XYZ file of C-alpha atoms in Angstrom:
373
model
C 99.778 151.451 163.733
C 99.405 151.711 167.482
C 100.168 155.155 168.824
C 103.391 155.466 170.781
C 101.364 157.374 173.389
C 100.121 154.001 174.590
C 103.534 153.420 176.138
C 103.184 156.133 178.762
C 101.025 155.363 181.771
C 100.154 159.061 181.913
C 98.627 159.214 178.431
C 97.531 155.728 177.353
C 94.195 155.954 179.168
C 93.303 159.025 177.063
C 93.530 157.140 173.749
C 90.781 154.788 172.701
C 93.152 152.780 170.485
C 95.195 151.808 173.542
C 92.366 149.889 175.230
C 91.972 146.122 175.026
C 88.757 144.092 175.261
C 87.972 142.660 178.683
C 90.243 139.676 179.273
C 92.913 140.710 176.758
C 96.107 142.543 177.671
C 99.405 143.896 176.398
C 102.345 141.547 175.913
C 104.072 140.645 179.149
C 107.497 141.293 177.631
C 106.522 144.824 176.663
C 104.853 145.493 180.000
C 108.193 145.169 181.785
C 109.362 148.301 180.011
C 106.266 150.472 180.166
C 106.857 152.142 183.509
C 106.599 155.941 183.328
C 110.235 156.518 184.300
C 111.571 154.595 181.246
C 109.595 156.388 178.554
C 112.249 156.537 175.831
C 113.266 152.888 176.152
C 109.643 151.805 176.322
C 108.767 153.826 173.239
C 111.529 152.169 171.249
C 110.469 148.714 172.427
C 106.851 149.518 171.667
C 107.717 150.374 168.058
C 109.925 147.325 167.608
C 107.421 144.840 168.988
C 104.163 146.286 167.701
C 105.222 148.087 164.544
C 102.493 147.713 161.942
C 99.922 146.359 164.370
C 96.454 147.844 164.477
C 93.689 147.874 167.029
C 93.360 144.740 169.114
C 96.384 143.042 167.530
C 98.545 144.396 170.346
C 96.268 142.848 172.967
C 97.551 139.313 172.527
C 97.943 138.305 176.176
C 94.911 136.225 177.173
C 93.973 136.591 180.799
C 92.150 133.257 181.098
C 95.267 131.421 179.918
C 97.500 133.132 182.469
C 95.067 133.088 185.382
C 93.466 129.677 184.927
C 91.966 128.590 188.264
C 92.895 131.885 189.930
C 90.276 133.680 187.866
C 87.551 131.143 188.556
C 88.424 131.337 192.234
C 87.960 135.109 192.035
C 84.571 134.618 190.352
C 83.396 132.010 192.860
C 84.453 133.991 195.931
C 83.052 137.277 194.609
C 79.702 135.842 193.525
C 79.334 133.994 196.832
C 80.127 137.116 198.869
C 77.725 139.370 196.980
C 75.029 136.689 196.995
C 75.317 136.519 200.780
C 75.048 140.318 201.010
C 71.993 140.167 198.733
C 70.408 137.501 200.938
C 71.151 139.498 204.085
C 69.700 142.669 202.563
C 66.571 140.831 201.422
C 66.087 139.223 204.818
C 66.381 142.505 206.682
C 64.236 144.259 204.101
C 61.465 141.749 204.703
C 61.684 142.393 208.451
C 61.232 146.172 208.152
C 59.242 146.416 204.922
C 55.892 146.940 206.619
C 57.195 149.020 209.519
C 56.247 152.639 208.974
C 58.943 153.964 211.293
C 61.694 152.255 209.309
C 61.396 153.956 205.914
C 65.075 154.951 205.879
C 66.136 151.455 206.877
C 63.956 150.053 204.117
C 65.587 152.321 201.549
C 69.048 151.406 202.847
C 68.399 147.683 202.433
C 66.923 148.250 198.968
C 70.021 150.129 197.807
C 72.360 147.526 199.310
C 70.415 144.688 197.736
C 70.410 146.345 194.321
C 74.143 147.026 194.548
C 74.898 143.420 195.514
C 72.618 141.986 192.819
C 74.112 144.268 190.185
C 77.607 143.125 191.095
C 76.648 139.441 190.883
C 75.341 139.957 187.355
C 78.351 142.133 186.468
C 80.857 139.478 187.570
C 79.032 136.768 185.623
C 79.078 138.884 182.454
C 82.726 139.712 183.109
C 83.493 135.985 183.325
C 81.711 135.412 180.004
C 83.855 138.067 178.345
C 87.115 136.791 179.822
C 86.447 133.162 178.880
C 85.188 134.013 175.374
C 87.278 133.362 172.234
C 89.806 135.925 171.035
C 87.203 137.958 169.177
C 85.545 140.603 171.401
C 81.854 140.430 172.267
C 80.427 143.913 171.536
C 77.243 143.595 173.586
C 79.110 142.176 176.566
C 81.691 144.954 176.378
C 78.936 147.569 176.306
C 77.264 146.091 179.380
C 80.557 145.981 181.281
C 81.239 149.577 180.330
C 77.856 150.988 181.331
C 77.493 148.988 184.561
C 80.958 149.429 186.058
C 80.024 152.598 187.946
C 76.459 151.666 188.886
C 77.600 150.189 192.184
C 78.951 153.521 193.419
C 75.706 155.407 192.862
C 73.675 152.703 194.603
C 76.139 152.640 197.502
C 75.907 156.424 197.753
C 72.122 156.111 197.985
C 72.457 153.654 200.882
C 74.897 155.910 202.713
C 72.595 158.899 202.155
C 69.878 157.118 204.135
C 72.253 156.553 207.052
C 73.470 160.154 207.015
C 69.856 161.361 206.953
C 69.187 159.177 210.001
C 72.058 160.867 211.819
C 70.935 164.346 210.795
C 67.424 163.715 212.111
C 68.852 162.629 215.438
C 70.985 165.787 215.665
C 67.862 167.862 215.059
C 66.019 165.887 217.714
C 68.738 166.454 220.318
C 69.035 170.156 219.421
C 65.230 170.457 219.465
C 65.139 172.177 216.086
C 63.037 171.407 212.986
C 64.640 169.332 210.281
C 64.238 170.035 206.603
C 62.658 167.410 204.408
C 65.103 165.062 202.724
C 64.343 166.407 199.254
C 65.385 169.899 200.391
C 68.893 168.954 201.508
C 72.105 169.416 199.452
C 73.234 165.810 199.970
C 70.007 164.567 198.422
C 70.568 166.669 195.302
C 74.181 165.493 195.141
C 73.097 161.844 195.080
C 70.334 162.560 192.565
C 72.934 164.312 190.406
C 75.125 161.204 190.587
C 72.200 159.026 189.464
C 71.455 161.393 186.569
C 75.120 161.371 185.554
C 75.064 157.578 185.612
C 71.996 157.447 183.357
C 73.554 159.932 180.919
C 76.770 157.913 180.917
C 74.852 154.714 180.124
C 72.953 156.333 177.245
C 76.103 157.873 175.776
C 78.015 154.597 176.148
C 75.372 152.731 174.149
C 76.104 154.968 171.168
C 79.782 155.865 171.473
C 81.243 152.822 173.249
C 84.250 154.897 174.268
C 86.307 153.414 177.134
C 87.966 156.797 177.731
C 84.630 158.318 178.770
C 84.006 155.292 180.968
C 87.324 155.823 182.758
C 86.656 159.533 183.312
C 83.156 158.734 184.567
C 84.451 156.119 187.026
C 87.098 158.485 188.382
C 84.482 161.212 188.786
C 82.192 158.874 190.727
C 85.096 157.850 192.926
C 85.920 161.461 193.794
C 82.242 162.199 194.458
C 81.984 159.198 196.769
C 85.065 160.346 198.675
C 83.673 163.845 199.210
C 80.328 162.352 200.243
C 81.993 160.026 202.743
C 84.019 162.879 204.269
C 80.771 164.808 204.715
C 79.354 161.765 206.487
C 82.310 161.775 208.888
C 81.624 165.414 209.784
C 77.942 164.654 210.464
C 78.819 161.561 212.504
C 81.218 163.605 214.639
C 78.480 166.150 215.317
C 76.085 163.399 216.363
C 78.685 161.721 218.553
C 79.453 165.046 220.231
C 75.759 165.743 220.893
C 75.068 162.281 222.271
C 78.185 162.292 224.463
C 76.917 165.467 226.122
C 73.357 164.187 226.372
C 73.955 160.748 227.852
C 76.335 159.986 230.692
C 77.693 156.658 231.780
C 79.821 153.868 230.351
C 77.215 153.107 227.669
C 78.325 156.153 225.686
C 81.386 154.220 224.533
C 79.171 152.142 222.246
C 78.149 155.306 220.426
C 81.662 155.418 219.003
C 80.358 152.864 216.509
C 78.572 155.724 214.770
C 81.821 157.555 214.135
C 83.587 154.293 213.327
C 81.080 153.596 210.562
C 81.633 156.954 208.889
C 85.425 156.753 209.164
C 85.482 153.163 207.871
C 83.354 154.057 204.852
C 85.582 157.065 204.150
C 88.726 154.927 204.207
C 87.120 152.310 201.962
C 85.998 155.005 199.524
C 89.484 156.523 199.431
C 90.887 153.076 198.625
C 88.325 152.875 195.806
C 89.746 156.046 194.280
C 93.353 154.852 194.578
C 92.539 151.556 192.861
C 90.507 153.323 190.161
C 93.451 155.588 189.336
C 95.889 152.667 189.307
C 93.548 150.626 187.135
C 92.954 153.475 184.692
C 96.649 154.218 184.216
C 98.264 150.801 184.500
C 96.622 147.652 185.826
C 93.815 147.302 183.279
C 96.389 146.917 180.483
C 98.387 144.043 182.014
C 97.265 140.601 183.000
C 98.176 140.030 186.671
C 97.833 143.639 187.884
C 94.319 143.654 186.402
C 93.195 140.540 188.283
C 94.653 141.944 191.501
C 92.767 145.219 190.958
C 89.517 143.356 190.262
C 89.836 141.252 193.399
C 90.805 144.229 195.580
C 87.835 146.211 194.287
C 85.404 143.379 195.018
C 86.778 143.042 198.564
C 86.296 146.765 199.177
C 82.781 146.677 197.720
C 81.737 143.801 199.978
C 83.312 145.562 202.962
C 81.432 148.777 202.120
C 78.059 147.054 201.932
C 78.796 145.074 205.094
C 79.552 148.237 207.079
C 76.399 149.911 205.761
C 74.237 146.908 206.643
C 75.793 146.628 210.087
C 75.165 150.300 210.705
C 71.550 150.194 209.577
C 70.727 146.947 211.362
C 67.750 147.109 213.692
C 69.021 146.713 217.232
C 67.220 144.700 219.863
C 66.452 147.194 222.650
C 65.119 145.943 225.955
C 63.870 147.429 229.150
C 66.689 148.778 231.282
C 68.420 146.593 233.813
C 70.560 149.541 234.907
C 69.731 153.195 235.093
C 70.832 155.657 232.424
C 71.115 159.308 233.317
C 70.282 162.020 230.821
C 71.765 165.471 231.256
C 69.622 168.550 230.762
C 65.890 168.751 231.304
C 65.120 165.182 230.293
C 65.472 162.316 232.771
C 64.599 158.660 232.683
C 61.501 159.273 234.785
C 60.010 161.604 232.175
C 60.187 159.244 229.209
C 56.716 158.825 227.771
C 54.851 158.630 224.515
C 54.372 162.402 224.351
C 58.075 162.924 223.583
C 59.033 163.884 220.011
C 58.057 161.114 217.678
C 61.341 159.770 216.376
C 62.334 156.172 216.883
C 65.226 156.051 219.314
C 66.737 153.287 217.246
C 68.084 156.120 215.129
C 70.248 157.126 218.069
C 71.666 153.691 218.630
C 72.160 152.788 214.982
C 75.422 150.939 214.630
C 75.861 150.263 218.347
C 76.653 146.847 219.673
C 73.578 144.641 219.909
C 71.912 145.092 223.251
C 74.703 147.322 224.611
C 72.340 150.278 225.048
C 69.045 149.884 226.853
C 66.129 152.290 226.972
C 62.548 152.171 228.123
C 59.956 150.450 225.892
C 58.142 153.757 225.356
C 61.093 154.980 223.284
C 61.173 151.933 221.085
C 57.474 152.207 220.312
C 57.466 155.828 219.182
C 57.368 156.432 215.458
C 57.736 159.384 213.144
C 54.183 160.353 212.285
C 54.905 162.922 209.598
C 55.409 166.643 209.270
C 54.654 167.355 212.950
C 57.800 165.562 214.058
C 60.731 167.936 214.519
C 63.200 165.604 212.813
């Protein structure tokens, strides 16, 4: 018999027996009475409708029958969007792959490409499960369970590269040494997320417990939110430094740096909200589930698009107008003996061609440990 705890949105996600295979859902008639504020009525209806049922017998609503072309439209749009992101990442990766000064950009494009490719494969497997006969497909369910959170760890890796770019530029402006990436707390946080993902995948292969999968996804969502908020703080520091360092109307374009961090933070917060709603309600009912899937895919594409836009190599030309630097550095002193950090790091995320510096800045590269940032 199905536990009456499955009626409450606050407790059903904690019980393995309450979960349905991908593409199967609770009865629509019962779902109208399963809101948290009608617990007693819902419990009575739950017993009357599903009394004597066991396991997947309560999951009789087939998503593919209700969605029809809506689902295949979701699959087509999602696969096309992620395929385009994968193509864009691959194209930009090829452009910077052999450029020694672009190691962080290379890593960013690799993470974005892996995240997009993983989502394409995930959606295809999801479509196989949804369109399959009534009997569940164990191997497909396991893959869906272990790969649902992989996107968030890969996206965190891409954002780490951007944040590291910003931190190096802050060190350059402040004229202070920068610690190596592997000595920074954010690096260990992302590595910890990758380790947690691997442990989750190994455990899921043996236990196949959707409750653990839900807890893991919520944990990754909260981690991503905290990571994004940290990125906002670092972006504000960089924007403040650059605003003091460079004068003129061109400084307005540097607001793109802060915009990137804020946009990613908002997207990540929306991820968490949808994850909570999906864990407690939408994954159990047919139309709310499809809406949650589509909303999540839109946010994922938006996240990768912002990251790729931010990390894009900008075309920097010789100046047609003068730019004044405050402090001891002026435009007349720019030369190859300045600290060896590509100035593209400063203008990352700015409008294409909106900031112009001398060629000597664009040619400088980070040669190794001697560079301060």
